[in-house]
Every structure is written in C-alpha cells, then in structure tokens.
PDB file of C-alpha atoms in Angstrom:
ATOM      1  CA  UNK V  18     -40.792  52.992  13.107  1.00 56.00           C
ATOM      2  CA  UNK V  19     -42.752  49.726  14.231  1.00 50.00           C
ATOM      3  CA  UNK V  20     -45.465  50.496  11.387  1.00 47.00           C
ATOM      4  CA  UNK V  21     -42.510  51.258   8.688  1.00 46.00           C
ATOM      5  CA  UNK V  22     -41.759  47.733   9.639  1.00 46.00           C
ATOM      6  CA  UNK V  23     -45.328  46.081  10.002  1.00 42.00           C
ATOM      7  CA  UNK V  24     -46.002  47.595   6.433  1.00 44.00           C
ATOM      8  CA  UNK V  25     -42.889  45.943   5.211  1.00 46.00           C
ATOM      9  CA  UNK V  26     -43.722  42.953   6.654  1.00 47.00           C
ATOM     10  CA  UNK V  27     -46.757  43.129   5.144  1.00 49.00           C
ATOM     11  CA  UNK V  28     -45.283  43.355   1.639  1.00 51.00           C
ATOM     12  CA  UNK V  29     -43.646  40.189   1.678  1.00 67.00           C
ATOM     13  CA  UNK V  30     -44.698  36.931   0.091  1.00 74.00           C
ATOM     14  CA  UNK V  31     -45.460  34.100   2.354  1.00 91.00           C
ATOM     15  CA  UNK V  32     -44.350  30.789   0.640  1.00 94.00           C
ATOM     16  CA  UNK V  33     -46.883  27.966   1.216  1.00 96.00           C
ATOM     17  CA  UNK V  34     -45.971  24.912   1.221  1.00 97.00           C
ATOM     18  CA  UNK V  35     -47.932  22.146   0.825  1.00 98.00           C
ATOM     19  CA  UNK V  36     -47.509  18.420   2.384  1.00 97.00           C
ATOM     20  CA  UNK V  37     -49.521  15.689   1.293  1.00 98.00           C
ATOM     21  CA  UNK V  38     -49.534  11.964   0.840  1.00 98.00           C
ATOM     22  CA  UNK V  39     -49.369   8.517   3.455  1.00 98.00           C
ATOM     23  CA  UNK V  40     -49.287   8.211   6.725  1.00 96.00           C
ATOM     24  CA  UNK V  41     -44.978   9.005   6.123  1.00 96.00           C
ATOM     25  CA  UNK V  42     -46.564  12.473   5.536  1.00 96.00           C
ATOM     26  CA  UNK V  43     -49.219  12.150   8.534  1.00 94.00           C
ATOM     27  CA  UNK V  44     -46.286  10.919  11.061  1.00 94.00           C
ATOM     28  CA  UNK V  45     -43.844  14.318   9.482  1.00 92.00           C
ATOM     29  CA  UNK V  46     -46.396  16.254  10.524  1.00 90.00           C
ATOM     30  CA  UNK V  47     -45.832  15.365  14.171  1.00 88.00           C
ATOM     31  CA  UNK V  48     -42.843  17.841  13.878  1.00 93.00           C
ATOM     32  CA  UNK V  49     -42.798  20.374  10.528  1.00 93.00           C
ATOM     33  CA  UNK V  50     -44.476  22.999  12.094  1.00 89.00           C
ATOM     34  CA  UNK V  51     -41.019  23.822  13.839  1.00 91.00           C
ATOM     35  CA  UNK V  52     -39.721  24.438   9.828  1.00 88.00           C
ATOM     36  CA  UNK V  53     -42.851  27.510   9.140  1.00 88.00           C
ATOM     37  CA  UNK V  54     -41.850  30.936   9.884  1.00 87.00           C
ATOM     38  CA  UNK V  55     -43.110  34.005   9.358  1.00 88.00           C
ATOM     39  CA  UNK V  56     -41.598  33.518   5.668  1.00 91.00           C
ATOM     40  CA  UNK V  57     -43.327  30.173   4.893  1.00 92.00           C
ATOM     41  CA  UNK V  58     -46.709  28.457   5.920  1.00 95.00           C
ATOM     42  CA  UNK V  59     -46.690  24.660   5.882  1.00 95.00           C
ATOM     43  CA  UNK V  60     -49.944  22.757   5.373  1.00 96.00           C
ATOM     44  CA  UNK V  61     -50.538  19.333   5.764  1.00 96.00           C
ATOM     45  CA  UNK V  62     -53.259  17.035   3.786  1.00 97.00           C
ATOM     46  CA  UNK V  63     -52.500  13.582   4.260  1.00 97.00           C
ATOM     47  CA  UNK V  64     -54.212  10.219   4.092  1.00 97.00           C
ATOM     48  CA  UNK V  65     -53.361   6.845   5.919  1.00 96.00           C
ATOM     49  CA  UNK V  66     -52.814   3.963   3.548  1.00 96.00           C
ATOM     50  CA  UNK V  67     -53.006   5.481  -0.020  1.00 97.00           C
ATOM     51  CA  UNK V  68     -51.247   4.628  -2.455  1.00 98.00           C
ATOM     52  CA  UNK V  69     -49.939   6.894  -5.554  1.00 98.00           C
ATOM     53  CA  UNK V  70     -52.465   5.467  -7.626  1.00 98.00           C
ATOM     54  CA  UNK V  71     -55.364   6.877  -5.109  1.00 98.00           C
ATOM     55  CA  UNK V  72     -53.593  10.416  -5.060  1.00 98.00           C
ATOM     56  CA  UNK V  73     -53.465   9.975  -9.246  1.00 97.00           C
ATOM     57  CA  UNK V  74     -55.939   8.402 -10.954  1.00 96.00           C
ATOM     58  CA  UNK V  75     -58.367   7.939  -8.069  1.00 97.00           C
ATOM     59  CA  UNK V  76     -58.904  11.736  -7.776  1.00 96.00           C
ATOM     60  CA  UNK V  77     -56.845  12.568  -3.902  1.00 98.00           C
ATOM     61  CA  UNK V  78     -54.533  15.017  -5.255  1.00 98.00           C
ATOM     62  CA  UNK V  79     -57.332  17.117  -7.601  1.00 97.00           C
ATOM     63  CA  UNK V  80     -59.919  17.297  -4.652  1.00 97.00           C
ATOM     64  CA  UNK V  81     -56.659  18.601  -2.344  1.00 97.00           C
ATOM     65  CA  UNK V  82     -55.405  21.234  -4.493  1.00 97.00           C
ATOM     66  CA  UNK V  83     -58.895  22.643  -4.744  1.00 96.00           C
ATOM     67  CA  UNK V  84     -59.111  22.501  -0.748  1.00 95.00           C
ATOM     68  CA  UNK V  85     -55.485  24.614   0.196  1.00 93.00           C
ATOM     69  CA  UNK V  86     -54.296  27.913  -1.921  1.00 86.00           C
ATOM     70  CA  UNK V  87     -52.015  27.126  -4.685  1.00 91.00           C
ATOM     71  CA  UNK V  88     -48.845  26.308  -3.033  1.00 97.00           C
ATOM     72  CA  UNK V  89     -45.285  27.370  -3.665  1.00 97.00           C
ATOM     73  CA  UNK V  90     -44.113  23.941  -3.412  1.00 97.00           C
ATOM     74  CA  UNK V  91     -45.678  20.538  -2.945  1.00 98.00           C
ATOM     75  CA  UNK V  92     -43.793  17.971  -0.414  1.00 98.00           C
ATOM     76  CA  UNK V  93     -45.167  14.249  -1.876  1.00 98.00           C
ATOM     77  CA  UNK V  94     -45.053  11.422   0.543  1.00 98.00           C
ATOM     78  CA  UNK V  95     -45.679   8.321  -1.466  1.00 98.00           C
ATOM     79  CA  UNK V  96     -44.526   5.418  -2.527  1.00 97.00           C
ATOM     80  CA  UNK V  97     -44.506   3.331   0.890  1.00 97.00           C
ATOM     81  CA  UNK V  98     -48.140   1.806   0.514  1.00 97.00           C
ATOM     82  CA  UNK V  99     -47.120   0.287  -3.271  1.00 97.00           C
ATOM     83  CA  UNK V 100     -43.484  -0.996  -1.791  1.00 95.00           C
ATOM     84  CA  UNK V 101     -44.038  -4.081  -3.093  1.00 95.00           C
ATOM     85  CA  UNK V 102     -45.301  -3.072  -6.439  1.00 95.00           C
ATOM     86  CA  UNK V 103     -42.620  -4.820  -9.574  1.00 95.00           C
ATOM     87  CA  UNK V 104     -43.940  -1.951 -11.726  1.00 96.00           C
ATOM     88  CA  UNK V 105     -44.477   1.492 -11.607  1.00 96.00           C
ATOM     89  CA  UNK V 106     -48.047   2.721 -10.949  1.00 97.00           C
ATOM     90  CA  UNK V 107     -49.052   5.770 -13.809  1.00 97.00           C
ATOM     91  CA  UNK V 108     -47.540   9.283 -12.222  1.00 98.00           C
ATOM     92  CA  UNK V 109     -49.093  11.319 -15.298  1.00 97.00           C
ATOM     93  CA  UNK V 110     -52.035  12.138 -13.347  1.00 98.00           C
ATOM     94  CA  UNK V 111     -50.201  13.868 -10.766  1.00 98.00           C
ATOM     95  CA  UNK V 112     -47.539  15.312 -12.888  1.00 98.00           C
ATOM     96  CA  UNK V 113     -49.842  17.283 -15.300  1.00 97.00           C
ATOM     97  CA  UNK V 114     -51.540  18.929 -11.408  1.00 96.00           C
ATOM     98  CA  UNK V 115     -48.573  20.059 -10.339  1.00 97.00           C
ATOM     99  CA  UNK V 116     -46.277  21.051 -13.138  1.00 95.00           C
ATOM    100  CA  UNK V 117     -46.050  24.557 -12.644  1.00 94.00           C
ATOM    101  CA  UNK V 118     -45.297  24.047  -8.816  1.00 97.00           C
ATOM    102  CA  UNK V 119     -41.960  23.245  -7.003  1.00 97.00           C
ATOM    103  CA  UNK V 120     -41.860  19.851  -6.283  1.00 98.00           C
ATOM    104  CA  UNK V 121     -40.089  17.482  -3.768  1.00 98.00           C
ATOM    105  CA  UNK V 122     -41.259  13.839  -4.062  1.00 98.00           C
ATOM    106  CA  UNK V 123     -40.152  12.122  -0.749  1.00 98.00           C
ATOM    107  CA  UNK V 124     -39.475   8.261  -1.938  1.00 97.00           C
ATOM    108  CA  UNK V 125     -40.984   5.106   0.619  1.00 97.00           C
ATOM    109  CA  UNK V 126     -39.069   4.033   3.874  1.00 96.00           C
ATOM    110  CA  UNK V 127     -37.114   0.597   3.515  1.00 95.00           C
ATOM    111  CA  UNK V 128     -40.121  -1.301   5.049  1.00 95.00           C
ATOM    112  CA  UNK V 129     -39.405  -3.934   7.036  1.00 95.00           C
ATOM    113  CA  UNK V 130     -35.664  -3.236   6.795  1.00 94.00           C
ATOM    114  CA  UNK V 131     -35.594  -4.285   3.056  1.00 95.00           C
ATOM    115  CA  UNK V 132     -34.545  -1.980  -0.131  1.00 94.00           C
ATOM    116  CA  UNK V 133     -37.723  -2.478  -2.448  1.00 96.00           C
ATOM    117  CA  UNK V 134     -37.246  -2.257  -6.156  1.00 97.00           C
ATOM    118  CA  UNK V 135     -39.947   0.374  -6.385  1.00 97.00           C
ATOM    119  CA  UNK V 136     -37.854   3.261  -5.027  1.00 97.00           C
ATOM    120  CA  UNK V 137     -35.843   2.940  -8.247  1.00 97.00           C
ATOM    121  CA  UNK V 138     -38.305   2.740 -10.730  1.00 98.00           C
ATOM    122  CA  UNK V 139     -40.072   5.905  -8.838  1.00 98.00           C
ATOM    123  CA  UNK V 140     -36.454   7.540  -8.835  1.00 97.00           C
ATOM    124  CA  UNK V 141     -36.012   6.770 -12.414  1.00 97.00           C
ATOM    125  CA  UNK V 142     -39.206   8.091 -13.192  1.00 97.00           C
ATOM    126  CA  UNK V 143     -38.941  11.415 -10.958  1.00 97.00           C
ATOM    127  CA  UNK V 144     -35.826  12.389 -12.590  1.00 96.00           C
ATOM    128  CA  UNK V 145     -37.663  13.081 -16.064  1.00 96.00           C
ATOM    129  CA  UNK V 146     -39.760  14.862 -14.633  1.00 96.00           C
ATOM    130  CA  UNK V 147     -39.866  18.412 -12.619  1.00 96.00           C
ATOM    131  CA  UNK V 148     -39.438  17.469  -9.375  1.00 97.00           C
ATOM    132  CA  UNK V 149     -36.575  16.431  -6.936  1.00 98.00           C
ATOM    133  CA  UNK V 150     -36.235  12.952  -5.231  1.00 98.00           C
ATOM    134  CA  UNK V 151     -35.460  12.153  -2.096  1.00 98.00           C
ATOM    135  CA  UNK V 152     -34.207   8.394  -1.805  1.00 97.00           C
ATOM    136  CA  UNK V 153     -35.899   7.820   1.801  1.00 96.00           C
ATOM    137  CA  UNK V 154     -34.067   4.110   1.396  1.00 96.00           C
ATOM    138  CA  UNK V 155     -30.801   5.772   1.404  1.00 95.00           C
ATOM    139  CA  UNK V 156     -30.924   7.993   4.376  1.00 95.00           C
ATOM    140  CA  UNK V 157     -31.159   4.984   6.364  1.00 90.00           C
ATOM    141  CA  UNK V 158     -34.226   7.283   8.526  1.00 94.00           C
ATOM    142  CA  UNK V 159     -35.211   4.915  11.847  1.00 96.00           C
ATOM    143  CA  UNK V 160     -38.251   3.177  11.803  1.00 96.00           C
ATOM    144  CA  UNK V 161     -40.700   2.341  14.770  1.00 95.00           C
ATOM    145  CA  UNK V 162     -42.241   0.071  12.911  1.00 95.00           C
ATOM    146  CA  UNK V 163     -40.624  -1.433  10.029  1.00 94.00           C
ATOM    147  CA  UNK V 164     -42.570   1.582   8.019  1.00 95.00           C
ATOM    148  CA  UNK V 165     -43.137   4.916   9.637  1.00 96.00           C
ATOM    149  CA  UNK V 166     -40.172   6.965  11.077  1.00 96.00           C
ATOM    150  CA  UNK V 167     -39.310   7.402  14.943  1.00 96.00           C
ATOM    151  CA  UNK V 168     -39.282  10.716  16.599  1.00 95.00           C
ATOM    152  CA  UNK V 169     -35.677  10.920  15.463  1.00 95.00           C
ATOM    153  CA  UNK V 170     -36.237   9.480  12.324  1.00 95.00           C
ATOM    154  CA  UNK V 171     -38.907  12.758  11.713  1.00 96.00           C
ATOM    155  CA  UNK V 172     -36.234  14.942  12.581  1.00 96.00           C
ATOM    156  CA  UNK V 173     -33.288  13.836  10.278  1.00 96.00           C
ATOM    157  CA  UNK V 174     -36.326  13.052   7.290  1.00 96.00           C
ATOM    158  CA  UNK V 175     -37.543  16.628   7.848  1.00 96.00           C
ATOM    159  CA  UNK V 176     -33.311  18.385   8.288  1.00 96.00           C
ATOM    160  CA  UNK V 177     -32.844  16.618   4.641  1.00 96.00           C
ATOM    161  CA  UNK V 178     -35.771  18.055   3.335  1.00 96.00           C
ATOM    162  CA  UNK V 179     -35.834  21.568   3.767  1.00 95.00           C
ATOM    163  CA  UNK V 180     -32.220  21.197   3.243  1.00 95.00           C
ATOM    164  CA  UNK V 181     -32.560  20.534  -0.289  1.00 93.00           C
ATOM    165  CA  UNK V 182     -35.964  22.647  -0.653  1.00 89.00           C
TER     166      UNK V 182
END
C-alpha cells in the first residue's frame, strides 16, 4: 500500500515557482518557504537595489532563467528601486522571457508613505500584457522602513499572493 502511494506520488507534477527581483523579493523570502509543499517548490533569485531596467535590458532576468528549471510561474518583485521614475522604464525585454510562463508582477511598496505615480503606469502597462498585478500601494502592507515590509507586512504581502496565484 505505502509504495502504491509513493509511486503515485511520484507521478505528480511539482509546480516551481520562481521568485525574483529587489530586495521586496529578498525580504519575502524571509517567510515563503511556509507557502511550498510537496505540490509546489518555491525558488528565490533576488538582487538588492535593481531596478526593472537591470532585470530587462541589463541582462538579470536572461542569466536567471538559465540558472533555475523553467518555472511554472514567475513571482516579479520590481518596481520599488525606479519609484520615483515619471516614465515607464522598457518591460519588452522581460515580457518576450517570460511569455509562455504564469506571471504575477508584484507592484513597489508606497515608499516613504507616499503613492508614486509609477505604480500606475506599471499597472497600466501589466494589464496588456500576460501577467497579473498586484497594486502593493493599495494593500496598505507595513513598512519597517519606509520601503521593505515588516514581519507582518511579509505575511499579509505573501496571503494576497498565493491567494490570487
């Protein structure tokens, strides 16, 4: 009976899922280990300070995907490091690597307590495209800092996520 099951268990698919971006995604992963199961694997690749157009243009996101197996879905923490960008930085680059996965693109924190014009340009912009958008601005997630989320703040971020996932 227990190697009926182990076989079966064998059989099914593990979703990966893969994390990446700015320290937002660094701080997350603090806690999303507690959201893996024997169902899903959760991977982490993330990188203090960048900026979308480092993950993009500059190359971050092409030498990552070579790095972890092809996820299932891709968890995108950025936006918080170009907060205070008027316009949009080019999200082509990372669109055409990831079209064909499930996407989640986790919008910046309200740094420094303030709503930043970039979140809706990147919301605007995420809705023509494949993935979902999570409006970090409007879950009103606490801060330690005036930018990266509190122990709390991780937990209600990471409840919202894999509630929509």
């Amino acid at each position: 009976m227990w190697s009926m099951f182990l076989i079966a268990l064998s059989l099914i698919h593990q979703q990966t899922t893969l994390v990446i971006g700015d320290s937002e995604a660094r701080y997350i992963n603090r806690q999303v280990q507690n959201y893996s199961s024997i169902f899903e694997k959760i991977e982490v690749d993330a990188e203090g300070g960048t900026t979308i157009q480092r993950w993009g243009e500059q190359g971050k996101l092409k030498q990552v995907l070579t790095q972890h197996k092809r996820p299932d879905t891709i968890i995108i923490f950025l936006g918080t490091n170009n907060h205070w960008n008027k316009t949009l930085p080019n999200l082509v680059p990372i669109f055409d690597q990831i079209k064909d996965i499930k996407c989640i693109w986790v919008g910046p924190t309200a740094v420094n307590a303030k709503k930043w014009q970039l979140n809706q340009l990147l919301k605007q912009e995420i809705a023509k495209s494949h993935c979902q958008y999570i409006d970090t601005e409007e879950l009103d997630i606490p801060l330690e800092d005036g930018w990266h989320p509190t122990n709390v703040g991780i937990t209600k971020w990471l409840n919202y996520i894999w509630s929509v996932k």
